[in-house]
Every structure is written in structure tokens, then in C-alpha cells.
Amino acid sequence: MSNDVVVQPAAEAMEANDASSLMLLIRPQWQAKGLIERVRRLLPVDPSSACQRLLNAAIADLREKIKIAGIDIAEESASAFGLPPVRKADDIDNYSTARIIDLAYRMGLLSRPEWRRMTRVYDIRRDLEHEDSEYEAGVEDLIYIFKTCIEAVLARDPVTLIKVAEVKDVVQAAGPAVADERMTEDFEHAPDTRQIEILKFLLSLSLNESESELVRSNAFTVIGVLADSARDNVIVELAKHMQEKVGRRGLTALEVRVAIKSRVYPYLRKAQKKAFYSGLAGTLEAVSYNWRSNANHGSVLRSIIELGGLAPVTPEHLPRFVKWMTLCYIGEPGGYGAGVGRAVFFSNSAAPLIHEIFEAAPEVVRPELVALESDRDVQAAKIRGVAVSRRFDELLDLVEPR
């Protein structure tokens, strides 16, 4: 009888799919463990058993990662999503395989696609446990288990989930705050409950006028960075929280600014947003667009830039903003007085700011600007001189598709 090892066709297919290369992706601390070594030995002769052991290693790794991330976060996530209670490390050890996968997902240690893949792997493994003459694992099943366990779990480093105290230390530093790549990555992997907790803290700090300007500025900067990494359902929850704080009263400029920065603005009440921009349009119109009022133009236009420009303006009031800025930009014929050598008199303080505002939102401005070509006031201004008309054309060119 020959002592040669018989290589199964499934093993050949596994190797054809770079099983050995995938094994090299496993983190060093697992490479050295006996369980992974057994997987290597079993792979050529019993791929099904090798894959089951690889899944065992992945589940053990998830248990370790959950403990590293923190029992407090595991407890929060388990409670929030109806999973078995977690109060100590032993509770994690007693979790079933399916529940460990769910808890890791709810804690942010697995993305949703990874959670779905790992759940499918668990279902395949249950079939493998009952493998007999009626069911035999297909090569595609084995490859799926192998790739998923390594790519979604064993190749990934543990994540230490971010705490509110860490964010607090950053925004209360003695200088400008920076949400670095590590903080952003940790926040992105945090569970919903932790993301909401952190964003609520930053929102409160940004709106707290009793705090120092530096702390509020830092909170505003950091919430903008972290909100970009927050899940959509977290932003919706944050919007509800802010709406509860605002109640039925009108929005302040600070609240709108923070709402836009933190991505909650679209979820605030339409009536309150309309009222705010109606008031802001009135403030703008109270300042004459005539070039002689240039000393008052800078502050009001800069406040609009701080609020995100024209993109957040409610559609009902957008035409008022665009018309005022257009008339202010195009000016009136010059050539007299101290400006005898100047073809157009326009506001030097307003023109570059209006250029910046229009350039930042061409899709929003373009339809309104085109409509203004037939506006009586704009037509009257253009008729007064070729140089004025050219300045209107400059604005049209500015918002044209590139």
C-alpha cells in the first residue's frame, strides 16, 4: 500500500484559488497558533475539516476582539439590539457562534457586508457538520468559507473603539483640534450607540455659547470630520436630538451652521428652515446692493459663506439671494468723478465673495441666473452699459458646466 497523500480534487481547487496566499494574510499572532497549523496540514487531504477549523479560529478571534474593544461597549450594543446580556468577559465566552457574529457586527467590528458573509459561512458550516451521502460540501462553499474567514476576520487587526473622553481631550486641547486618521477610523468602527454619544457631545459643545471660542471651534471642526464617517441612521438620530433641543422656536444662525456641518440640516423641519432663510434674505435686502454700500457688504456675505453658501437655502427664498448678489456684482456704468477711468462701479468688497459663493454652487445658481436674464431690474441694469452687461455674462460663464 502506498503511503503517498491523496490530494482531493477540492483541495486542488482550493489551491487554484490561492489558498496558500490567503493563509499568508492571517495576522502573525494567529499564524503561530496550532489551530492555523492544523488548517495547513488538513487542507490537502480534508478541505472540509480545514475550513471548519478556520471558522473556529475566526470566531475565537472575534471573541478576543470584542473583549479588546471593551466589555462596556459590548454591554451597550447587546442591550440596544436585544442580544443576550453582557456584563463580564465570561459572558462573551458563553455566546453562541451566531450571536458572536451578530454582536461583532453591532459593535462595529464587522461591516454589514462582512456580517452577511460571516452569517452565510455559519450556515454553510452547519450543513458541513451534517455532511453525509446526501450532502457533500461543494468547492464553492469551501472557497467561500476560506476567503471570508481570512478577509473579514483573521487578516484584520483588533480595533480599540473610541471613547467620549478621548474626543473630549482633543477638543479641549490648548490649540486647534485635529481629528486624525486614527480617531476617524476608530469612530467609523464604533457601534451606533457610541457614534451617537460622541456626536451629541460635540453638538452640545458646538452650540454652548458659555464655552470658550477655541473649544467651540474645535468641537465644530471635529464634528464635521466625524459626521462624514457616521452611519446614516446615526445622523437621523442626531437630527432628532437637535430638533428636540430647538423645539418649535426659530433656528439661530449658529444652529443652522452646526446642523449643516454635522449633516443633520436636511432632517430639520422645513417650516423652521424657511423662516430662517426668509429672515436672512430680509437682512441681505436691507443692505442696498448699490456699490456705495460696499462697507456693509462683506459681513453679510461672509455670514452666508459660513452657513454653507447657497446650497442649503430653501428653494422659496433662493431667487431673492441670487438676484441681490447678481445686481450687486454687475454694478452700474462708471466713468465719472474720482473713478473716471473705471468702466463699471461695483462693490470691491462684495464682488470676490459673490464670485466665491456662485462658483461653489453652480448647479444651484445656474437656473436662477438664467431666469434673471428676463428680470426687469437686471435688464434695466444691463441696458445702461456694455461693461455692465459683460459682468452679467461673466456670472453666466462662471456657473456653466465645466
Short mmCIF file of C-alpha atoms in Angstrom, two decimals:
data_model
loop_
_atom_site.label_atom_id
_atom_site.label_comp_id
_atom_site.label_asym_id
_atom_site.label_seq_id
_atom_site.Cartn_x
_atom_site.Cartn_y
_atom_site.Cartn_z
CA MET A 1 0.00 0.00 0.00
CA SER A 2 1.33 3.43 -0.91
CA ASN A 3 1.98 5.98 1.83
CA ASP A 4 1.51 8.90 -0.56
CA VAL A 5 -1.02 11.52 0.48
CA VAL A 6 -4.05 11.52 -1.77
CA VAL A 7 -4.90 15.08 -2.73
CA GLN A 8 -8.63 15.61 -3.16
CA PRO A 9 -9.97 17.48 -6.19
CA ALA A 10 -11.49 20.03 -3.79
CA ALA A 11 -8.00 20.67 -2.38
CA GLU A 12 -6.69 21.27 -5.86
CA ALA A 13 -9.50 23.74 -6.50
CA MET A 14 -8.75 25.49 -3.22
CA GLU A 15 -5.11 25.85 -4.15
CA ALA A 16 -6.09 27.12 -7.57
CA ASN A 17 -7.94 29.88 -5.75
CA ASP A 18 -4.75 30.94 -3.92
CA ALA A 19 -5.48 29.26 -0.59
CA SER A 20 -1.79 29.39 0.35
CA SER A 21 -1.56 33.09 -0.49
CA LEU A 22 -4.68 33.81 1.55
CA MET A 23 -3.17 31.98 4.52
CA LEU A 24 -0.26 34.43 4.44
CA LEU A 25 -2.72 37.29 5.10
CA ILE A 26 -3.59 35.89 8.54
CA ARG A 27 -2.19 38.10 11.31
CA PRO A 28 1.15 36.97 12.82
CA GLN A 29 -0.33 36.21 16.26
CA TRP A 30 -2.63 33.66 14.64
CA GLN A 31 -0.01 32.34 12.23
CA ALA A 32 1.90 30.97 15.19
CA LYS A 33 -1.07 29.16 16.75
CA GLY A 34 -1.57 25.43 16.44
CA LEU A 35 -5.09 25.80 15.08
CA ILE A 36 -3.83 27.52 11.92
CA GLU A 37 -1.06 24.95 11.55
CA ARG A 38 -3.69 22.19 11.64
CA VAL A 39 -5.59 24.02 8.90
CA ARG A 40 -2.44 23.94 6.75
CA ARG A 41 -1.98 20.22 7.31
CA LEU A 42 -5.64 19.36 6.66
CA LEU A 43 -6.07 21.49 3.56
CA PRO A 44 -4.53 19.00 1.05
CA VAL A 45 -6.33 15.94 2.46
CA ASP A 46 -9.57 17.17 4.07
CA PRO A 47 -10.54 20.69 2.91
CA SER A 48 -13.93 20.47 4.60
CA SER A 49 -12.39 19.93 8.04
CA ALA A 50 -9.77 22.59 7.34
CA CYS A 51 -12.49 25.13 6.60
CA GLN A 52 -14.43 24.24 9.75
CA ARG A 53 -11.29 24.77 11.84
CA LEU A 54 -10.60 28.05 10.09
CA LEU A 55 -14.08 29.23 11.03
CA ASN A 56 -13.42 28.15 14.64
CA ALA A 57 -10.30 30.33 14.57
CA ALA A 58 -12.27 33.28 13.15
CA ILE A 59 -14.94 33.01 15.87
CA ALA A 60 -12.25 32.78 18.56
CA ASP A 61 -10.64 35.87 17.07
CA LEU A 62 -13.96 37.75 17.17
CA ARG A 63 -14.36 36.86 20.85
CA GLU A 64 -10.91 38.31 21.56
CA LYS A 65 -11.63 41.44 19.52
CA ILE A 66 -14.89 42.04 21.38
CA LYS A 67 -13.04 41.88 24.71
CA ILE A 68 -10.30 44.21 23.45
CA ALA A 69 -12.89 46.70 22.22
CA GLY A 70 -14.40 46.81 25.67
CA ILE A 71 -16.99 44.98 27.75
CA ASP A 72 -18.77 48.31 28.30
CA ILE A 73 -19.35 48.73 24.57
CA ALA A 74 -20.35 45.07 24.23
CA GLU A 75 -22.87 45.59 27.04
CA GLU A 76 -24.30 48.72 25.34
CA SER A 77 -24.59 47.00 21.96
CA ALA A 78 -26.12 43.80 23.35
CA SER A 79 -28.73 45.78 25.25
CA ALA A 80 -29.54 48.08 22.31
CA PHE A 81 -30.10 45.21 19.85
CA GLY A 82 -31.78 42.57 22.01
CA LEU A 83 -28.79 40.22 22.29
CA PRO A 84 -28.03 38.15 25.42
CA PRO A 85 -26.75 40.39 28.25
CA VAL A 86 -23.02 41.03 28.60
CA ARG A 87 -21.70 42.08 31.99
CA LYS A 88 -18.31 40.37 32.15
CA ALA A 89 -15.77 38.68 29.87
CA ASP A 90 -17.13 35.22 30.65
CA ASP A 91 -20.44 36.20 29.06
CA ILE A 92 -18.62 36.63 25.75
CA ASP A 93 -17.16 33.13 26.06
CA ASN A 94 -20.68 31.75 26.56
CA TYR A 95 -22.10 33.42 23.43
CA SER A 96 -23.03 31.05 20.61
CA THR A 97 -21.27 31.31 17.27
CA ALA A 98 -24.23 33.02 15.61
CA ARG A 99 -24.56 35.54 18.45
CA ILE A 100 -20.84 36.35 18.40
CA ILE A 101 -21.14 37.25 14.73
CA ASP A 102 -24.18 39.46 15.49
CA LEU A 103 -22.50 41.16 18.45
CA ALA A 104 -19.31 41.84 16.48
CA TYR A 105 -21.43 43.48 13.78
CA ARG A 106 -23.41 45.59 16.25
CA MET A 107 -20.16 46.75 17.87
CA GLY A 108 -18.78 47.83 14.51
CA LEU A 109 -16.11 45.11 14.34
CA LEU A 110 -17.73 43.75 11.18
CA SER A 111 -19.26 45.85 8.41
CA ARG A 112 -22.74 44.91 7.22
CA PRO A 113 -21.44 43.10 4.10
CA GLU A 114 -18.90 41.24 6.28
CA TRP A 115 -21.63 40.32 8.77
CA ARG A 116 -23.79 38.92 5.97
CA ARG A 117 -20.84 36.92 4.61
CA MET A 118 -19.94 35.53 8.04
CA THR A 119 -23.59 34.61 8.67
CA ARG A 120 -23.63 32.74 5.37
CA VAL A 121 -20.39 30.99 6.36
CA TYR A 122 -22.00 29.85 9.62
CA ASP A 123 -24.97 28.44 7.69
CA ILE A 124 -22.62 26.51 5.39
CA ARG A 125 -20.69 25.17 8.38
CA ARG A 126 -23.89 23.83 9.93
CA ASP A 127 -24.51 21.92 6.71
CA LEU A 128 -20.94 20.60 6.79
CA GLU A 129 -21.44 19.27 10.31
CA HIS A 130 -24.20 17.04 8.93
CA GLU A 131 -22.30 16.12 5.78
CA ASP A 132 -23.18 12.61 4.61
CA SER A 133 -24.09 10.77 1.45
CA GLU A 134 -26.97 13.20 0.87
CA TYR A 135 -24.91 16.36 1.27
CA GLU A 136 -21.35 16.99 0.26
CA ALA A 137 -19.71 20.39 0.50
CA GLY A 138 -19.20 21.98 -2.87
CA VAL A 139 -15.87 23.50 -3.78
CA GLU A 140 -17.53 26.91 -3.99
CA ASP A 141 -18.72 26.53 -0.36
CA LEU A 142 -15.23 25.74 0.87
CA ILE A 143 -13.68 28.64 -1.04
CA TYR A 144 -16.36 30.99 0.32
CA ILE A 145 -15.66 29.94 3.93
CA PHE A 146 -11.91 30.16 3.46
CA LYS A 147 -11.87 33.61 1.86
CA THR A 148 -14.45 35.14 4.19
CA CYS A 149 -12.88 33.93 7.44
CA ILE A 150 -9.50 35.31 6.45
CA GLU A 151 -10.52 38.55 4.69
CA ALA A 152 -13.25 39.62 7.11
CA VAL A 153 -11.68 38.47 10.40
CA LEU A 154 -8.26 36.82 10.64
CA ALA A 155 -6.44 39.33 8.44
CA ARG A 156 -7.88 42.30 10.36
CA ASP A 157 -6.19 43.86 13.37
CA PRO A 158 -8.25 44.33 16.56
CA VAL A 159 -9.90 47.73 16.88
CA THR A 160 -9.90 49.71 20.12
CA LEU A 161 -13.18 51.56 19.98
CA ILE A 162 -13.17 55.27 20.62
CA LYS A 163 -14.46 56.73 23.88
CA VAL A 164 -16.13 60.09 24.51
CA ALA A 165 -13.32 61.00 26.91
CA GLU A 166 -10.78 60.76 24.06
CA VAL A 167 -12.78 63.19 21.93
CA LYS A 168 -13.20 65.50 24.91
CA ASP A 169 -9.42 65.63 25.40
CA VAL A 170 -8.92 66.57 21.75
CA VAL A 171 -11.45 69.41 21.59
CA GLN A 172 -10.35 70.84 24.94
CA ALA A 173 -6.68 70.94 23.95
CA ALA A 174 -4.80 74.24 24.18
CA GLY A 175 -4.73 74.70 20.41
CA PRO A 176 -6.67 73.96 17.23
CA ALA A 177 -8.09 70.41 17.24
CA VAL A 178 -7.47 67.84 14.56
CA ALA A 179 -9.45 64.62 14.15
CA ASP A 180 -6.60 62.47 12.87
CA GLU A 181 -6.87 59.34 10.76
CA ARG A 182 -6.74 57.03 13.80
CA MET A 183 -9.64 58.83 15.51
CA THR A 184 -11.69 58.84 12.32
CA GLU A 185 -11.08 55.12 11.74
CA ASP A 186 -11.92 54.25 15.36
CA PHE A 187 -15.11 56.32 15.14
CA GLU A 188 -16.10 54.64 11.86
CA HIS A 189 -15.87 51.22 13.52
CA ALA A 190 -17.74 52.30 16.65
CA PRO A 191 -21.27 50.96 17.18
CA ASP A 192 -24.26 53.21 16.60
CA THR A 193 -24.70 53.91 20.31
CA ARG A 194 -21.12 55.16 20.65
CA GLN A 195 -21.25 57.23 17.45
CA ILE A 196 -24.45 58.91 18.65
CA GLU A 197 -22.98 59.53 22.10
CA ILE A 198 -19.89 61.23 20.64
CA LEU A 199 -21.80 63.34 18.11
CA LYS A 200 -24.30 64.50 20.74
CA PHE A 201 -21.40 65.59 22.92
CA LEU A 202 -19.79 67.55 20.08
CA LEU A 203 -23.12 69.06 19.03
CA SER A 204 -23.80 70.28 22.56
CA LEU A 205 -20.30 71.74 22.84
CA SER A 206 -20.54 73.48 19.45
CA LEU A 207 -23.79 75.19 20.48
CA ASN A 208 -22.76 76.07 24.04
CA GLU A 209 -22.09 79.79 23.97
CA SER A 210 -20.76 79.70 27.54
CA GLU A 211 -17.77 77.64 26.33
CA SER A 212 -14.61 79.33 25.09
CA GLU A 213 -14.42 80.21 21.40
CA LEU A 214 -11.50 77.78 20.94
CA VAL A 215 -13.36 74.80 22.43
CA ARG A 216 -16.48 75.54 20.39
CA SER A 217 -14.39 75.96 17.24
CA ASN A 218 -12.61 72.66 17.93
CA ALA A 219 -15.90 70.87 18.52
CA PHE A 220 -17.27 72.33 15.28
CA THR A 221 -14.22 71.15 13.32
CA VAL A 222 -14.22 67.64 14.80
CA ILE A 223 -17.98 67.07 14.40
CA GLY A 224 -17.63 67.91 10.71
CA VAL A 225 -14.95 65.27 10.21
CA LEU A 226 -16.59 62.54 12.29
CA ALA A 227 -20.11 63.14 10.92
CA ASP A 228 -18.78 62.30 7.45
CA SER A 229 -17.89 58.83 8.79
CA ALA A 230 -21.14 58.32 10.72
CA ARG A 231 -23.77 55.89 9.50
CA ASP A 232 -26.95 57.42 8.06
CA ASN A 233 -29.18 56.10 10.84
CA VAL A 234 -26.86 57.75 13.38
CA ILE A 235 -27.26 61.11 11.62
CA VAL A 236 -31.04 60.70 11.65
CA GLU A 237 -30.91 60.03 15.40
CA LEU A 238 -28.68 63.08 15.91
CA ALA A 239 -31.15 65.20 13.92
CA LYS A 240 -34.00 64.08 16.20
CA HIS A 241 -31.90 65.05 19.20
CA MET A 242 -31.19 68.51 17.77
CA GLN A 243 -34.82 69.03 16.77
CA GLU A 244 -35.88 68.25 20.33
CA LYS A 245 -33.43 70.87 21.61
CA VAL A 246 -34.71 73.50 19.18
CA GLY A 247 -38.37 72.71 19.74
CA ARG A 248 -40.78 74.99 17.89
CA ARG A 249 -38.80 78.20 18.13
CA GLY A 250 -36.87 79.66 15.22
CA LEU A 251 -33.41 78.46 14.26
CA THR A 252 -30.39 80.60 15.06
CA ALA A 253 -27.52 81.15 12.64
CA LEU A 254 -25.25 79.11 14.89
CA GLU A 255 -27.70 76.19 14.94
CA VAL A 256 -28.02 76.21 11.16
CA ARG A 257 -24.24 76.36 10.77
CA VAL A 258 -23.71 73.42 13.12
CA ALA A 259 -26.60 71.47 11.56
CA ILE A 260 -25.05 71.83 8.10
CA LYS A 261 -21.60 70.86 9.37
CA SER A 262 -22.93 67.76 11.16
CA ARG A 263 -25.13 66.61 8.22
CA VAL A 264 -28.39 66.93 10.19
CA TYR A 265 -29.69 70.01 8.32
CA PRO A 266 -31.75 68.05 5.72
CA TYR A 267 -33.71 66.38 8.55
CA LEU A 268 -34.75 69.57 10.37
CA ARG A 269 -38.30 70.92 9.98
CA LYS A 270 -38.91 72.64 6.64
CA ALA A 271 -41.00 75.39 8.19
CA GLN A 272 -38.16 76.39 10.50
CA LYS A 273 -35.63 76.38 7.67
CA LYS A 274 -37.95 78.51 5.51
CA ALA A 275 -38.42 81.01 8.34
CA PHE A 276 -34.67 81.23 8.92
CA TYR A 277 -33.79 81.90 5.28
CA SER A 278 -36.68 84.30 4.89
CA GLY A 279 -35.20 86.33 7.73
CA LEU A 280 -31.68 86.08 6.27
CA ALA A 281 -32.93 87.23 2.85
CA GLY A 282 -34.58 90.18 4.54
CA THR A 283 -31.30 91.05 6.28
CA LEU A 284 -29.48 90.91 2.94
CA GLU A 285 -32.07 93.05 1.18
CA ALA A 286 -31.98 95.62 3.97
CA VAL A 287 -28.42 96.33 2.84
CA SER A 288 -28.51 98.05 -0.54
CA TYR A 289 -26.75 96.19 -3.33
CA ASN A 290 -25.54 99.57 -4.65
CA TRP A 291 -21.74 99.88 -4.72
CA ARG A 292 -21.94 102.86 -2.38
CA SER A 293 -22.94 100.45 0.42
CA ASN A 294 -19.80 98.34 -0.07
CA ALA A 295 -18.71 98.85 3.55
CA ASN A 296 -21.71 96.74 4.68
CA HIS A 297 -21.46 94.00 2.07
CA GLY A 298 -18.57 91.98 3.42
CA SER A 299 -20.03 90.98 6.79
CA VAL A 300 -23.41 89.83 5.48
CA LEU A 301 -21.90 87.87 2.57
CA ARG A 302 -19.30 86.22 4.78
CA SER A 303 -22.07 85.11 7.13
CA ILE A 304 -23.77 83.39 4.17
CA ILE A 305 -20.49 81.64 3.29
CA GLU A 306 -20.19 80.45 6.91
CA LEU A 307 -23.68 78.95 6.55
CA GLY A 308 -22.60 76.86 3.58
CA GLY A 309 -23.32 79.34 0.82
CA LEU A 310 -26.41 79.00 -1.36
CA ALA A 311 -26.73 75.19 -1.43
CA PRO A 312 -28.72 74.97 1.86
CA VAL A 313 -31.01 77.94 1.05
CA THR A 314 -34.65 76.90 0.81
CA PRO A 315 -35.98 76.96 -2.81
CA GLU A 316 -38.65 79.52 -1.94
CA HIS A 317 -36.04 82.12 -0.99
CA LEU A 318 -33.14 81.23 -3.28
CA PRO A 319 -34.23 83.64 -6.07
CA ARG A 320 -34.03 86.57 -3.63
CA PHE A 321 -30.41 85.75 -2.73
CA VAL A 322 -29.29 85.21 -6.33
CA LYS A 323 -30.96 88.39 -7.60
CA TRP A 324 -29.45 90.60 -4.89
CA MET A 325 -25.98 89.16 -5.45
CA THR A 326 -26.29 89.47 -9.23
CA LEU A 327 -27.29 93.14 -9.11
CA CYS A 328 -24.56 93.80 -6.57
CA TYR A 329 -21.93 92.09 -8.74
CA ILE A 330 -22.77 93.65 -12.11
CA GLY A 331 -22.84 97.21 -10.72
CA GLU A 332 -23.54 100.33 -12.78
CA PRO A 333 -21.74 102.32 -15.51
CA GLY A 334 -18.74 104.30 -14.21
CA GLY A 335 -16.51 106.85 -15.86
CA TYR A 336 -17.22 109.86 -13.68
CA GLY A 337 -15.97 111.53 -10.54
CA ALA A 338 -12.90 110.04 -8.86
CA GLY A 339 -13.49 106.81 -10.82
CA VAL A 340 -13.38 108.42 -14.23
CA GLY A 341 -11.10 105.68 -15.55
CA ARG A 342 -13.32 102.86 -14.30
CA ALA A 343 -15.91 101.48 -16.78
CA VAL A 344 -18.12 99.91 -14.08
CA PHE A 345 -18.70 100.92 -10.49
CA PHE A 346 -19.27 97.82 -8.34
CA SER A 347 -18.63 96.78 -4.75
CA ASN A 348 -14.98 95.77 -4.36
CA SER A 349 -15.76 94.01 -1.07
CA ALA A 350 -18.77 92.09 -2.41
CA ALA A 351 -17.59 91.03 -5.87
CA PRO A 352 -14.97 88.42 -4.84
CA LEU A 353 -17.31 86.97 -2.20
CA ILE A 354 -20.20 86.68 -4.66
CA HIS A 355 -17.81 85.05 -7.15
CA GLU A 356 -16.85 82.52 -4.45
CA ILE A 357 -20.48 81.84 -3.49
CA PHE A 358 -21.64 81.29 -7.09
CA GLU A 359 -18.60 79.18 -8.00
CA ALA A 360 -19.23 76.88 -5.02
CA ALA A 361 -22.81 76.04 -6.09
CA PRO A 362 -23.10 76.35 -9.91
CA GLU A 363 -25.90 73.78 -10.22
CA VAL A 364 -27.98 75.70 -7.68
CA VAL A 365 -27.27 79.15 -9.12
CA ARG A 366 -27.48 78.41 -12.85
CA PRO A 367 -31.30 78.08 -13.26
CA GLU A 368 -31.88 81.18 -11.16
CA LEU A 369 -29.30 83.22 -13.05
CA VAL A 370 -30.70 82.18 -16.44
CA ALA A 371 -34.17 83.20 -15.26
CA LEU A 372 -32.79 86.62 -14.30
CA GLU A 373 -31.96 87.39 -17.95
CA SER A 374 -35.63 88.35 -18.36
CA ASP A 375 -35.88 90.09 -14.97
CA ARG A 376 -36.88 93.76 -15.29
CA ASP A 377 -34.31 95.07 -12.81
CA VAL A 378 -31.45 93.07 -14.33
CA GLN A 379 -32.43 94.08 -17.86
CA ALA A 380 -32.53 97.71 -16.81
CA ALA A 381 -29.02 97.43 -15.34
CA LYS A 382 -27.64 95.71 -18.45
CA ILE A 383 -29.15 98.31 -20.82
CA ARG A 384 -27.24 101.05 -19.03
CA GLY A 385 -23.88 99.92 -20.40
CA VAL A 386 -21.98 97.23 -22.31
CA ALA A 387 -19.45 96.82 -19.49
CA VAL A 388 -22.27 96.09 -17.00
CA SER A 389 -23.78 93.54 -19.39
CA ARG A 390 -20.39 91.85 -19.70
CA ARG A 391 -20.23 91.41 -15.94
CA PHE A 392 -23.55 89.56 -16.07
CA ASP A 393 -22.10 87.32 -18.79
CA GLU A 394 -19.12 86.66 -16.50
CA LEU A 395 -21.51 85.22 -13.91
CA LEU A 396 -23.20 83.04 -16.55
CA ASP A 397 -19.81 81.70 -17.64
CA LEU A 398 -18.91 81.05 -14.01
CA VAL A 399 -21.83 78.67 -13.45
CA GLU A 400 -21.72 76.93 -16.82
CA PRO A 401 -20.92 73.17 -16.69
CA ARG A 402 -17.19 72.53 -16.97
#
